[in-house]
Short mmCIF file of C-alpha atoms and ligand atoms in Angstrom, two decimals:
data_model
loop_
_atom_site.label_atom_id
_atom_site.label_comp_id
_atom_site.label_asym_id
_atom_site.label_seq_id
_atom_site.Cartn_x
_atom_site.Cartn_y
_atom_site.Cartn_z
CA MET A 1 189.29 159.72 198.93
CA ILE A 2 192.16 162.17 198.51
CA PRO A 3 194.77 161.42 201.14
CA LYS A 4 195.23 164.19 203.62
CA LEU A 5 196.87 164.97 206.91
CA ARG A 6 194.48 165.69 209.73
CA ILE A 7 195.75 168.02 212.43
CA VAL A 8 193.45 167.99 215.42
CA PRO A 9 194.23 170.39 218.27
CA LEU A 10 192.83 168.93 221.49
CA GLY A 11 194.32 171.45 223.88
CA GLY A 12 196.17 174.76 224.05
CA LEU A 13 194.21 176.54 221.31
CA GLY A 14 191.85 179.11 222.80
CA GLU A 15 193.49 178.87 226.22
CA ILE A 16 196.87 178.89 227.93
CA GLY A 17 197.73 175.37 229.03
CA LYS A 18 196.93 171.68 228.51
CA ASN A 19 198.62 171.52 225.14
CA MET A 20 197.93 168.50 222.96
CA THR A 21 197.86 168.07 219.18
CA VAL A 22 196.99 165.04 217.10
CA PHE A 23 198.54 164.37 213.68
CA GLU A 24 196.66 161.75 211.72
CA TYR A 25 197.37 160.26 208.33
CA ASP A 26 195.38 157.28 207.11
CA ASP A 27 195.21 155.02 210.16
CA SER A 28 198.34 156.33 211.82
CA ILE A 29 198.29 158.85 214.62
CA ILE A 30 201.00 160.61 216.53
CA ILE A 31 200.35 162.97 219.40
CA VAL A 32 202.50 165.96 220.30
CA ASP A 33 202.35 166.81 224.04
CA ALA A 34 199.70 165.98 226.62
CA GLY A 35 199.57 168.69 229.25
CA ILE A 36 197.38 169.96 232.04
CA MET A 37 195.97 173.33 232.89
CA PHE A 38 195.57 174.70 236.37
CA PRO A 39 191.98 175.51 237.22
CA GLU A 40 190.75 179.03 237.78
CA ASN A 41 190.45 179.86 241.41
CA ASP A 42 186.67 179.66 241.53
CA MET A 43 186.62 176.00 240.55
CA LEU A 44 186.88 174.73 244.07
CA GLY A 45 187.90 171.18 244.65
CA ILE A 46 189.35 170.70 241.22
CA ASP A 47 193.05 170.08 241.01
CA THR A 48 193.81 169.96 237.34
CA ILE A 49 192.19 170.08 233.95
CA ILE A 50 193.27 167.68 231.22
CA PRO A 51 192.46 167.79 227.49
CA ASP A 52 189.29 166.12 226.28
CA TYR A 53 190.67 163.36 224.08
CA GLN A 54 187.39 161.73 223.24
CA TYR A 55 188.37 162.17 219.57
CA LEU A 56 190.87 159.36 220.08
CA GLU A 57 188.46 157.01 221.74
CA ASP A 58 187.75 154.74 218.77
CA LYS A 59 191.23 155.24 217.33
CA LEU A 60 193.35 154.21 220.28
CA ASP A 61 194.94 151.37 218.29
CA ASN A 62 196.06 153.81 215.60
CA ILE A 63 198.20 155.82 217.99
CA LYS A 64 201.81 155.06 217.08
CA ALA A 65 203.63 157.39 219.42
CA ILE A 66 203.49 160.37 221.71
CA PHE A 67 206.18 162.99 221.20
CA ILE A 68 206.88 165.50 223.94
CA THR A 69 208.45 168.92 223.38
CA HIS A 70 209.58 169.63 226.97
CA GLY A 71 208.98 168.87 230.62
CA HIS A 72 206.58 171.63 231.68
CA GLU A 73 203.28 170.57 233.21
CA ASP A 74 201.24 172.09 230.40
CA HIS A 75 202.98 169.65 228.05
CA VAL A 76 203.44 166.47 230.11
CA GLY A 77 200.97 166.73 232.99
CA ALA A 78 198.16 164.72 231.38
CA LEU A 79 200.34 161.74 230.50
CA GLN A 80 199.50 159.84 233.66
CA HIS A 81 195.84 160.02 232.65
CA LEU A 82 196.30 159.46 228.93
CA MET A 83 198.53 156.43 229.45
CA HIS A 84 195.70 154.59 231.17
CA ASP A 85 194.01 154.51 227.79
CA VAL A 86 196.84 154.61 225.29
CA ASP A 87 199.37 151.90 224.56
CA ALA A 88 202.10 153.66 222.58
CA PRO A 89 205.67 154.69 223.29
CA ILE A 90 206.48 158.15 224.61
CA TYR A 91 209.42 159.87 222.88
CA ALA A 92 211.20 162.69 224.67
CA THR A 93 214.65 164.17 225.26
CA PRO A 94 216.57 162.92 228.33
CA LEU A 95 215.57 165.55 230.91
CA THR A 96 211.94 165.50 229.77
CA LEU A 97 211.98 161.73 229.95
CA GLY A 98 213.36 161.88 233.49
CA LEU A 99 210.55 164.21 234.57
CA ILE A 100 207.93 162.00 232.89
CA GLU A 101 209.40 158.95 234.60
CA GLY A 102 208.83 160.56 237.98
CA LYS A 103 205.18 161.21 237.15
CA LEU A 104 204.50 157.75 235.81
CA ARG A 105 206.15 156.19 238.83
CA GLN A 106 203.81 158.13 241.11
CA ALA A 107 200.84 156.99 239.03
CA LYS A 108 202.17 153.40 239.23
CA LEU A 109 202.34 153.26 235.44
CA LEU A 110 206.09 153.34 234.94
CA HIS A 111 206.43 149.64 234.14
CA GLU A 112 203.63 149.66 231.62
CA VAL A 113 204.90 152.54 229.51
CA ASP A 114 207.57 152.33 226.85
CA LEU A 115 209.77 155.43 227.18
CA ARG A 116 212.14 156.23 224.36
CA ARG A 117 214.92 158.76 224.30
CA ILE A 118 215.27 161.22 221.45
CA ASP A 119 217.94 163.81 220.75
CA ALA A 120 217.73 167.08 218.90
CA GLY A 121 219.20 166.74 215.43
CA GLU A 122 218.36 163.06 215.00
CA ILE A 123 215.60 161.51 212.88
CA TYR A 124 212.90 159.10 214.04
CA GLN A 125 210.55 157.35 211.63
CA VAL A 126 207.19 156.41 213.12
CA GLY A 127 204.67 155.06 210.63
CA PRO A 128 204.29 157.64 207.88
CA PHE A 129 205.83 160.38 210.03
CA LYS A 130 209.49 161.33 209.96
CA MET A 131 210.14 163.21 213.19
CA GLU A 132 213.04 165.61 213.52
CA PRO A 133 213.36 167.17 216.96
CA PHE A 134 215.22 170.49 216.84
CA HIS A 135 216.55 172.41 219.81
CA VAL A 136 214.73 175.56 220.96
CA ALA A 137 215.46 177.88 223.88
CA HIS A 138 212.79 178.19 226.59
CA SER A 139 212.88 178.18 230.39
CA ILE A 140 213.70 174.53 230.90
CA PRO A 141 216.66 172.70 229.34
CA ASP A 142 216.37 170.01 226.70
CA CYS A 143 213.48 171.64 224.94
CA VAL A 144 212.62 170.79 221.32
CA GLY A 145 210.21 171.53 218.52
CA PHE A 146 209.49 169.03 215.76
CA GLY A 147 209.94 168.92 212.04
CA ILE A 148 207.34 166.40 210.95
CA THR A 149 207.70 165.11 207.41
CA THR A 150 204.36 163.66 206.37
CA PRO A 151 203.12 162.34 203.01
CA MET A 152 201.61 165.82 202.58
CA GLY A 153 204.91 167.58 203.16
CA LEU A 154 206.90 169.06 206.00
CA VAL A 155 205.06 170.46 209.02
CA VAL A 156 206.92 172.34 211.75
CA HIS A 157 205.69 172.43 215.37
CA THR A 158 207.68 174.93 217.45
CA GLY A 159 206.66 173.82 220.93
CA ASP A 160 207.30 176.62 223.45
CA TYR A 161 210.22 178.74 222.37
CA LYS A 162 211.98 182.07 222.49
CA PHE A 163 214.98 183.22 220.49
CA ASP A 164 217.33 183.57 223.44
CA HIS A 165 220.98 183.86 222.38
CA THR A 166 222.17 183.47 225.96
CA PRO A 167 219.82 180.98 227.66
CA ALA A 168 220.53 179.72 231.17
CA ASP A 169 221.65 176.32 229.90
CA GLY A 170 224.01 177.90 227.34
CA TRP A 171 222.34 176.11 224.42
CA PRO A 172 220.90 178.65 221.96
CA PRO A 173 218.14 177.76 219.48
CA ASP A 174 219.02 175.84 216.32
CA PHE A 175 218.65 178.57 213.68
CA ALA A 176 220.45 176.47 211.08
CA LYS A 177 217.87 173.70 211.36
CA LEU A 178 215.01 176.15 210.89
CA ALA A 179 216.68 177.57 207.80
CA GLU A 180 217.20 174.07 206.50
CA PHE A 181 213.52 173.25 206.97
CA SER A 182 212.67 176.40 205.07
CA GLU A 183 214.92 175.36 202.22
CA ARG A 184 213.15 172.03 202.00
CA GLY A 185 209.80 173.85 201.92
CA VAL A 186 207.40 173.88 204.85
CA VAL A 187 203.70 173.27 204.24
CA ALA A 188 202.45 174.29 207.65
CA LEU A 189 203.90 175.99 210.70
CA LEU A 190 202.29 175.47 214.10
CA ALA A 191 203.82 178.14 216.31
CA ASP A 192 203.60 179.31 219.93
CA SER A 193 201.32 182.37 220.32
CA THR A 194 201.52 182.88 224.10
CA ASN A 195 203.08 186.35 223.87
CA ALA A 196 201.42 187.52 220.66
CA ASP A 197 200.37 190.70 222.49
CA LYS A 198 203.92 191.52 223.65
CA PRO A 199 205.81 193.88 221.34
CA GLY A 200 209.54 193.57 220.76
CA TRP A 201 211.81 190.79 221.96
CA THR A 202 211.53 188.75 225.12
CA PRO A 203 214.60 189.53 227.25
CA SER A 204 217.20 186.82 227.67
CA GLU A 205 217.35 184.64 230.77
CA THR A 206 220.57 186.49 231.64
CA VAL A 207 218.42 189.49 232.61
CA VAL A 208 217.11 187.42 235.49
CA ALA A 209 220.65 186.53 236.52
CA ASP A 210 221.37 190.26 236.79
CA GLY A 211 218.11 190.80 238.64
CA PHE A 212 218.98 188.11 241.17
CA GLU A 213 222.46 189.57 241.60
CA GLU A 214 220.83 192.85 242.60
CA VAL A 215 218.42 191.17 245.02
CA PHE A 216 221.23 189.22 246.69
CA ARG A 217 223.37 192.34 246.99
CA GLN A 218 220.64 194.29 248.74
CA ALA A 219 218.96 191.70 250.93
CA GLU A 220 220.27 191.59 254.46
CA GLY A 221 218.03 188.84 255.77
CA ARG A 222 216.86 185.60 254.26
CA ILE A 223 215.86 185.39 250.62
CA ILE A 224 212.89 183.24 249.64
CA ILE A 225 212.37 182.74 245.90
CA ALA A 226 209.18 181.24 244.58
CA THR A 227 208.84 179.89 241.06
CA PHE A 228 207.33 177.00 239.11
CA ALA A 229 208.62 173.62 240.16
CA SER A 230 209.61 172.85 236.59
CA LEU A 231 211.51 176.08 235.85
CA ILE A 232 214.78 174.21 236.05
CA SER A 233 216.71 177.09 234.46
CA ARG A 234 215.59 179.41 237.23
CA ILE A 235 216.73 177.00 239.93
CA GLN A 236 220.17 176.96 238.28
CA GLN A 237 220.35 180.76 238.31
CA VAL A 238 219.46 180.95 241.99
CA ALA A 239 222.04 178.29 242.82
CA ASP A 240 224.76 180.16 240.89
CA THR A 241 223.94 183.43 242.61
CA ALA A 242 223.86 181.74 246.00
CA VAL A 243 227.38 180.38 245.45
CA ARG A 244 228.68 183.86 244.59
CA HIS A 245 227.12 185.39 247.68
CA GLY A 246 228.05 182.67 250.14
CA ARG A 247 224.49 181.68 250.94
CA LYS A 248 223.25 178.13 251.49
CA LEU A 249 220.34 176.91 249.43
CA ALA A 250 217.31 175.02 250.72
CA ILE A 251 214.69 173.71 248.31
CA THR A 252 211.17 173.13 249.55
CA GLY A 253 207.98 171.88 247.99
CA ARG A 254 207.69 168.23 246.98
CA SER A 255 207.50 168.76 243.22
CA MET A 256 210.43 171.18 243.17
CA ARG A 257 212.60 168.87 245.26
CA GLU A 258 211.72 165.95 243.04
CA ASN A 259 212.45 167.87 239.81
CA THR A 260 215.72 169.18 241.23
CA LYS A 261 216.78 165.69 242.17
CA ILE A 262 216.06 164.34 238.68
CA ALA A 263 217.70 167.25 236.86
CA ARG A 264 220.80 167.08 239.06
CA ARG A 265 221.16 163.36 238.64
CA MET A 266 220.96 163.76 234.88
CA GLY A 267 223.43 166.61 234.78
CA TYR A 268 221.01 169.38 233.80
CA LEU A 269 221.45 171.20 237.08
CA THR A 270 224.87 171.93 238.49
CA ILE A 271 224.54 172.45 242.20
CA PRO A 272 227.48 171.62 244.49
CA ASP A 273 226.50 169.25 247.32
CA ASP A 274 227.75 171.57 250.02
CA LEU A 275 225.52 174.38 248.76
CA LEU A 276 222.37 172.53 249.72
CA VAL A 277 220.91 172.40 253.19
CA ASP A 278 217.73 170.82 254.52
CA ILE A 279 214.89 173.11 255.30
CA GLU A 280 215.07 171.98 258.95
CA GLN A 281 218.61 173.40 259.18
CA VAL A 282 217.68 176.82 257.86
CA ASN A 283 216.70 178.19 261.25
CA LYS A 284 220.15 177.40 262.64
CA LEU A 285 221.91 179.54 260.04
CA PRO A 286 222.28 183.33 260.14
CA PRO A 287 219.55 184.90 257.96
CA SER A 288 222.13 186.51 255.67
CA LYS A 289 223.52 183.08 254.80
CA VAL A 290 220.30 181.54 253.52
CA VAL A 291 218.28 181.39 250.33
CA ILE A 292 215.19 179.23 250.07
CA MET A 293 213.52 178.14 246.84
CA ALA A 294 209.86 177.38 247.16
CA THR A 295 206.73 176.52 245.25
CA GLY A 296 203.63 178.70 245.34
CA ALA A 297 204.40 181.52 242.90
CA GLN A 298 200.77 181.44 241.73
CA GLY A 299 199.46 182.13 245.23
CA GLU A 300 198.25 178.54 245.68
CA PRO A 301 197.25 178.32 249.33
CA SER A 302 198.57 174.78 249.80
CA ALA A 303 202.01 175.42 248.30
CA VAL A 304 204.97 176.49 250.44
CA LEU A 305 204.60 180.23 249.92
CA GLY A 306 200.87 180.09 250.56
CA ARG A 307 201.43 178.27 253.84
CA LEU A 308 204.14 180.76 254.82
CA SER A 309 201.82 183.67 254.13
CA HIS A 310 199.23 182.09 256.43
CA GLY A 311 201.83 181.20 259.07
CA ARG A 312 201.11 177.53 258.59
CA HIS A 313 204.45 176.07 257.55
CA ARG A 314 205.95 173.36 259.72
CA ASN A 315 209.58 174.49 259.68
CA LEU A 316 209.50 178.09 258.64
CA SER A 317 207.84 181.34 259.42
CA ILE A 318 208.21 184.69 257.74
CA GLN A 319 210.19 187.15 259.81
CA GLU A 320 211.09 190.80 259.66
CA GLY A 321 213.90 191.30 257.13
CA ASP A 322 212.95 188.41 254.83
CA THR A 323 212.93 189.16 251.11
CA VAL A 324 210.37 187.18 249.16
CA VAL A 325 210.76 187.05 245.37
CA PHE A 326 208.04 185.95 242.97
CA SER A 327 210.05 184.71 240.01
CA ALA A 328 207.19 183.76 237.73
CA HIS A 329 204.43 185.40 235.77
CA ALA A 330 200.85 185.31 236.94
CA ILE A 331 198.79 182.81 235.00
CA PRO A 332 195.65 184.68 233.94
CA GLY A 333 193.01 184.21 236.61
CA ASN A 334 195.51 183.84 239.44
CA GLU A 335 196.32 187.53 239.89
CA GLU A 336 193.92 187.93 242.75
CA MET A 337 195.31 185.02 244.72
CA ILE A 338 198.86 186.19 244.11
CA ASN A 339 198.07 189.70 245.28
CA ARG A 340 196.44 188.38 248.41
CA THR A 341 199.51 186.28 249.15
CA ILE A 342 201.80 189.26 248.56
CA ASN A 343 199.78 191.38 250.98
CA ARG A 344 199.86 188.68 253.64
CA LEU A 345 203.63 188.37 253.27
CA TYR A 346 203.98 192.13 253.75
CA GLN A 347 201.80 191.91 256.85
CA ARG A 348 204.21 189.36 258.29
CA GLY A 349 207.13 191.73 257.78
CA ALA A 350 208.65 190.52 254.51
CA ASN A 351 209.79 192.70 251.66
CA VAL A 352 208.24 191.36 248.48
CA LEU A 353 209.63 191.63 244.94
CA TYR A 354 207.83 190.59 241.78
CA ASP A 355 208.33 191.12 238.08
CA GLN A 356 206.62 194.51 237.85
CA ILE A 357 209.07 196.05 240.30
CA ALA A 358 212.27 194.05 239.79
CA ASN A 359 213.97 192.02 237.05
CA VAL A 360 213.21 188.73 238.70
CA HIS A 361 211.36 187.03 235.89
CA VAL A 362 211.36 186.95 232.11
CA SER A 363 208.94 185.07 229.94
CA GLY A 364 210.01 181.83 228.31
CA HIS A 365 207.96 182.61 225.22
CA ALA A 366 208.69 184.54 222.05
CA SER A 367 207.40 188.10 221.73
CA ARG A 368 206.11 189.59 218.48
CA GLU A 369 209.49 190.30 216.83
CA GLU A 370 210.61 186.74 217.53
CA MET A 371 207.34 185.37 216.19
CA LYS A 372 207.99 187.34 213.00
CA LEU A 373 211.50 185.94 212.85
CA MET A 374 210.12 182.41 213.16
CA ILE A 375 207.64 182.97 210.33
CA ASN A 376 210.27 184.58 208.14
CA LEU A 377 212.79 181.83 208.80
CA ILE A 378 210.32 179.07 208.05
CA ARG A 379 208.30 180.77 205.28
CA PRO A 380 205.43 178.30 205.60
CA GLN A 381 202.63 177.95 203.09
CA TYR A 382 200.08 177.72 205.92
CA LEU A 383 200.21 179.17 209.40
CA ILE A 384 198.44 177.60 212.37
CA PRO A 385 198.83 179.65 215.56
CA ILE A 386 198.88 177.40 218.66
CA HIS A 387 199.35 177.89 222.43
CA GLY A 388 197.22 180.86 223.34
CA GLU A 389 193.86 182.33 224.06
CA LEU A 390 191.81 183.26 221.04
CA ARG A 391 193.12 186.85 221.10
CA HIS A 392 196.71 185.59 221.00
CA LEU A 393 195.95 183.23 218.12
CA ARG A 394 194.19 186.03 216.26
CA LEU A 395 197.08 188.48 216.76
CA HIS A 396 199.54 185.83 215.64
CA GLY A 397 197.45 185.23 212.53
CA GLU A 398 197.49 188.95 211.77
CA LEU A 399 201.28 188.98 212.14
CA GLY A 400 201.42 186.24 209.54
CA GLU A 401 199.28 188.31 207.19
CA GLU A 402 201.54 191.34 207.67
CA LEU A 403 204.43 189.13 206.60
CA GLY A 404 202.70 188.16 203.41
CA ILE A 405 200.93 184.89 204.20
CA PRO A 406 197.52 185.06 202.49
CA LYS A 407 194.63 185.31 204.93
CA ASP A 408 193.11 182.12 203.55
CA ASN A 409 196.29 180.26 204.42
CA ILE A 410 196.04 181.07 208.11
CA ALA A 411 193.91 178.89 210.37
CA VAL A 412 192.92 180.56 213.62
CA VAL A 413 190.96 177.82 215.35
CA GLU A 414 190.23 176.57 218.83
CA ASN A 415 190.49 173.12 220.43
CA GLY A 416 188.49 170.39 218.75
CA THR A 417 188.56 171.93 215.27
CA PRO A 418 190.15 169.43 212.88
CA LEU A 419 192.25 170.80 210.05
CA GLU A 420 192.77 168.88 206.85
CA LEU A 421 195.98 169.53 205.05
CA THR A 422 197.11 168.49 201.61
CA SER A 423 200.16 169.89 199.89
CA ARG A 424 197.86 172.41 198.22
CA SER A 425 195.01 173.11 200.61
CA LEU A 426 194.12 173.63 204.22
CA THR A 427 190.50 172.97 205.18
CA ILE A 428 188.98 173.93 208.50
CA CYS A 429 186.43 171.28 209.53
CA PRO A 430 183.47 171.88 211.85
CA ARG A 431 184.35 172.02 215.51
CA MET A 432 183.60 168.84 217.42
CA PRO A 433 181.68 168.92 220.66
CA GLY A 434 183.90 168.60 223.69
CA GLY A 435 185.77 170.67 226.14
CA TYR A 436 187.37 170.21 229.47
CA VAL A 437 188.04 167.19 231.57
CA PHE A 438 188.43 167.97 235.22
CA VAL A 439 190.43 165.88 237.60
CA ASP A 440 189.54 166.33 241.22
CA GLY A 441 191.99 165.75 243.99
CA ALA A 442 190.53 162.49 245.22
CA SER A 443 190.86 160.76 241.90
CA VAL A 444 194.15 162.04 240.52
CA GLY A 445 196.07 159.09 239.17
CA ASP A 446 192.86 157.09 239.35
CA ILE A 447 190.66 156.29 236.40
CA GLY A 448 187.58 157.69 238.10
CA TRP A 449 187.76 161.15 236.63
CA SER A 450 184.60 162.89 235.70
CA VAL A 451 183.98 164.59 232.42
CA VAL A 452 182.60 168.04 232.05
CA ARG A 453 181.77 168.84 228.51
CA ASP A 454 181.96 172.24 226.92
CA ARG A 455 182.12 174.53 229.83
CA ASP A 456 181.35 177.58 227.71
CA LYS A 457 177.94 176.12 227.14
CA LEU A 458 177.06 176.25 230.81
CA ALA A 459 175.28 179.54 230.61
CA GLN A 460 173.30 178.67 227.51
CA SER A 461 172.69 174.97 227.82
CA GLY A 462 172.42 174.22 231.47
CA TYR A 463 174.03 171.77 233.81
CA PHE A 464 172.98 168.35 235.05
CA PHE A 465 174.70 166.40 237.78
CA ALA A 466 173.86 162.86 238.89
CA SER A 467 175.37 160.98 241.80
CA VAL A 468 174.91 157.22 241.71
CA LEU A 469 175.71 154.67 244.38
CA VAL A 470 176.37 151.06 243.27
CA ASN A 471 177.33 147.89 245.13
CA ASN A 472 180.00 145.40 244.07
CA ALA A 473 177.60 143.52 241.82
CA GLY A 474 176.95 146.72 239.89
CA ASN A 475 173.40 147.14 241.24
CA GLN A 476 172.19 150.52 242.27
CA VAL A 477 171.84 151.24 245.97
CA GLY A 478 169.07 153.65 246.87
CA SER A 479 168.07 156.23 244.29
CA PRO A 480 170.37 158.67 242.53
CA ASP A 481 170.83 162.27 243.62
CA PHE A 482 170.44 165.03 241.07
CA PHE A 483 171.38 168.62 240.74
CA THR A 484 170.29 170.65 237.78
CA ARG A 485 170.54 174.23 236.71
CA GLY A 486 169.20 176.19 233.80
CA LEU A 487 167.50 173.28 232.01
CA VAL A 488 163.80 173.39 232.81
CA GLU A 489 161.43 175.46 234.89
CA LYS A 490 161.46 174.76 238.62
CA ASP A 491 158.15 172.89 238.65
CA ALA A 492 159.35 170.52 235.90
CA VAL A 493 162.55 169.47 237.65
CA ASP A 494 161.01 166.51 239.49
CA GLU A 495 159.63 165.06 236.31
CA LEU A 496 162.95 165.50 234.53
CA ASN A 497 164.74 163.74 237.40
CA GLU A 498 162.32 160.85 237.32
CA GLY A 499 163.10 160.20 233.68
CA ALA A 500 166.82 160.54 234.41
CA ALA A 501 166.53 157.93 237.17
CA GLU A 502 164.94 155.54 234.68
CA ALA A 503 167.69 156.19 232.15
CA ILE A 504 170.30 155.47 234.83
CA ASP A 505 168.52 152.26 235.79
CA ARG A 506 168.49 151.02 232.21
CA THR A 507 172.12 151.89 231.62
CA LEU A 508 173.28 150.18 234.82
CA LYS A 509 171.50 146.99 233.79
CA ASN A 510 173.09 147.07 230.33
CA ALA A 511 176.54 147.96 231.61
CA ARG A 512 176.81 145.40 234.38
CA GLY A 513 180.39 144.27 234.89
CA SER A 514 181.93 147.42 233.46
CA ASP A 515 184.58 149.27 235.42
CA LYS A 516 183.83 152.57 237.09
CA ALA A 517 185.23 154.74 234.32
CA THR A 518 183.24 152.98 231.61
CA LEU A 519 180.13 153.06 233.73
CA THR A 520 180.53 156.76 234.36
CA LYS A 521 180.95 157.41 230.67
CA ARG A 522 177.99 155.34 229.63
CA LEU A 523 175.78 157.00 232.21
CA GLN A 524 176.92 160.34 230.97
CA GLU A 525 176.09 159.45 227.39
CA SER A 526 172.67 158.03 228.13
CA LEU A 527 171.80 161.00 230.34
CA GLY A 528 173.01 163.33 227.61
CA ARG A 529 170.74 161.61 225.09
CA TYR A 530 167.78 161.61 227.46
CA LEU A 531 168.21 165.27 228.35
CA TYR A 532 168.49 166.21 224.70
CA GLU A 533 165.29 164.37 223.89
CA GLU A 534 163.50 166.05 226.78
CA THR A 535 164.84 169.57 226.46
CA ARG A 536 166.41 169.85 222.99
CA ARG A 537 169.51 171.12 224.71
CA ARG A 538 172.93 169.66 225.28
CA PRO A 539 173.76 170.51 228.85
CA ILE A 540 176.95 169.73 230.67
CA VAL A 541 176.38 166.33 232.22
CA GLU A 542 178.46 165.26 235.16
CA VAL A 543 178.14 161.85 236.76
CA SER A 544 179.69 160.64 239.97
CA VAL A 545 179.64 156.88 240.53
CA LYS A 546 180.49 155.71 244.00
CA GLY A 547 180.82 152.16 245.31
CA THR A 548 179.38 151.04 248.64
CA ALA A 549 182.40 148.96 249.60
ZN1 ZN B 1 206.92 175.52 228.54
ZN1 ZN B 2 203.76 175.69 227.55
#
C-alpha cells in the first residue's frame, strides 16, 4: 500500500460549529479541535451537539494527541465528552489550557487528563507529526493555527483567524511564519471559510473599541453588554472603556464569570480589582456609574439577558434609560430568538443597540480579501476549505480557483468525507455514514448521551425511537416504548414494533453487564440492522436506556 495521510473532517465542514479534524498516518492519529455546536431553536430539550466521532471507535489506541487551536466552545466544547473515550494528551496554549481545565474540572475528568502547554513558535513532535503552532489573530487571545509536517509534506491548518493588525490583545498574526511555511512548500492548506461570503476585509477589533466609546459617551443610564462568554477580547475592551468613563463593571452569567476569572488569573485580562463590583451591589450605584456584562447575546431564554427580557432575573430588572448592547453576531438560526429578546427589552424601556445599527461587534473571522491573502501567502498545492456551511466552503474553493489553484486540487467536502493525501495527489473518499450527536441537558458530562445519526436523512429515511427500562441486573422491565415516523404504513407499525422488541430482547441478553453507553449503542446498532432488513431503509435510530434504581 502506498503510504498516505488521511485527513478526516468530523465536524465544522458543512456547518458552523463543532469543529474537529482527524489527521491519520499509518497507525498514528492526531486530532485538531473538538468543539460543540449550539442546537437550532426548534430542537427542544437539547443543549449541545457534539461531533460524531464513531470513525475513531476502533482506533482509540492510535490517538497520540489532541491539539487545540483556541478556547472557543466550537473548538473545545466536546472535550469533556471525547475524553471519556480517549486517553491521549491535550496540547494547547496557556489561556486555552486554562479554559479547558475549567471544563474538565466540571466534568470531574481533570485528574484523568494529561494537559500539555504549547507556545506559538515552538515545535512539538508527536509520532510522525511535527506540530508547529503559529499565532493568529481572532477574538480570543492565545489563538494558534498549526503547521503540521507529515511524511507526506507540510499541511497548514489555520484554525479561526483574521488578519487584524491591531487586535485587542496587541498580538498581530505571525505573517513571517506563514511566509516561511510557503518557502518550505505546503502540500495542503485547511483554511477557515466562515466569512467566505463577506467581501473586503474584516474590520479590526479597534473598531469595536471606538463603537463602545460612542455608546459610553451617549448612554445616561446603565449599560448592559451581552456577548459570548468566551469572547475574552471583548470583555477587555468593555473593561478599558469602563475605566475611562468612571463606571464600575459587574460580570454576570456563570460561564462568563468563570472565563473572566481564569483569564485574569493567567494575565490575559487586565481588569483592576476596584473596577469590579458584584451584581448585588449594582442597584446601590447611580445608573450612570454602572456597566454590566452578561451572557445571552443569542437570545437564549435561560441566559442573563433572556431572563432580564422576561423580568425573571434575581438581582436585576430592566429600567427606563438602560442601554442594552448586543456585541455578537447572530448564529444562523438564532435570529428569531434574538429579535424577540430585543423587542422584549424595548418593551421594558431599554434602548437596544446591535451590530446593524452601531459598531458594537466585528467578526473574528477573515473576509474574502484576507482569505485570498492567506492562500497567496501559503501557495498550497491543495486547498481544503474548512469551518463553514457548504456555500461558504464552495465560495472559498472558487476563491482558490481564481487565485490559480487547479479545480482538481480543491476539495470541497462535508463532515465524514475522508481525504487521502500524498505529496502528489489528493483523493476524496466516499462519505461515511454519520452525523450529529446530541447531548441533552440531563446527561451533559455523563456518558449516557444518545446518538442521532444523519439528521438530513430524517425526511427521506424515517425516524425510530425506542425507550427501554432495565433493572440493575440488566434485565428488561416491562416492554419497550416506541415512536416511529416515516418508516412504514400506519397499519404495519405494530408488526414493526413487535420485531423491534424481539431485537431489543436479544441484544439485552447478549450485552448483559455492559454499561449504559455501550448498551445504548448496541441496541442502536441491532435496531438499525433490524429496521434495514425490514424496510430497506436506514432511519435515524434513537435509543433511551433508563435504569429502575
Ligand atoms: Zn473561534
Ligand atoms: Zn470557531
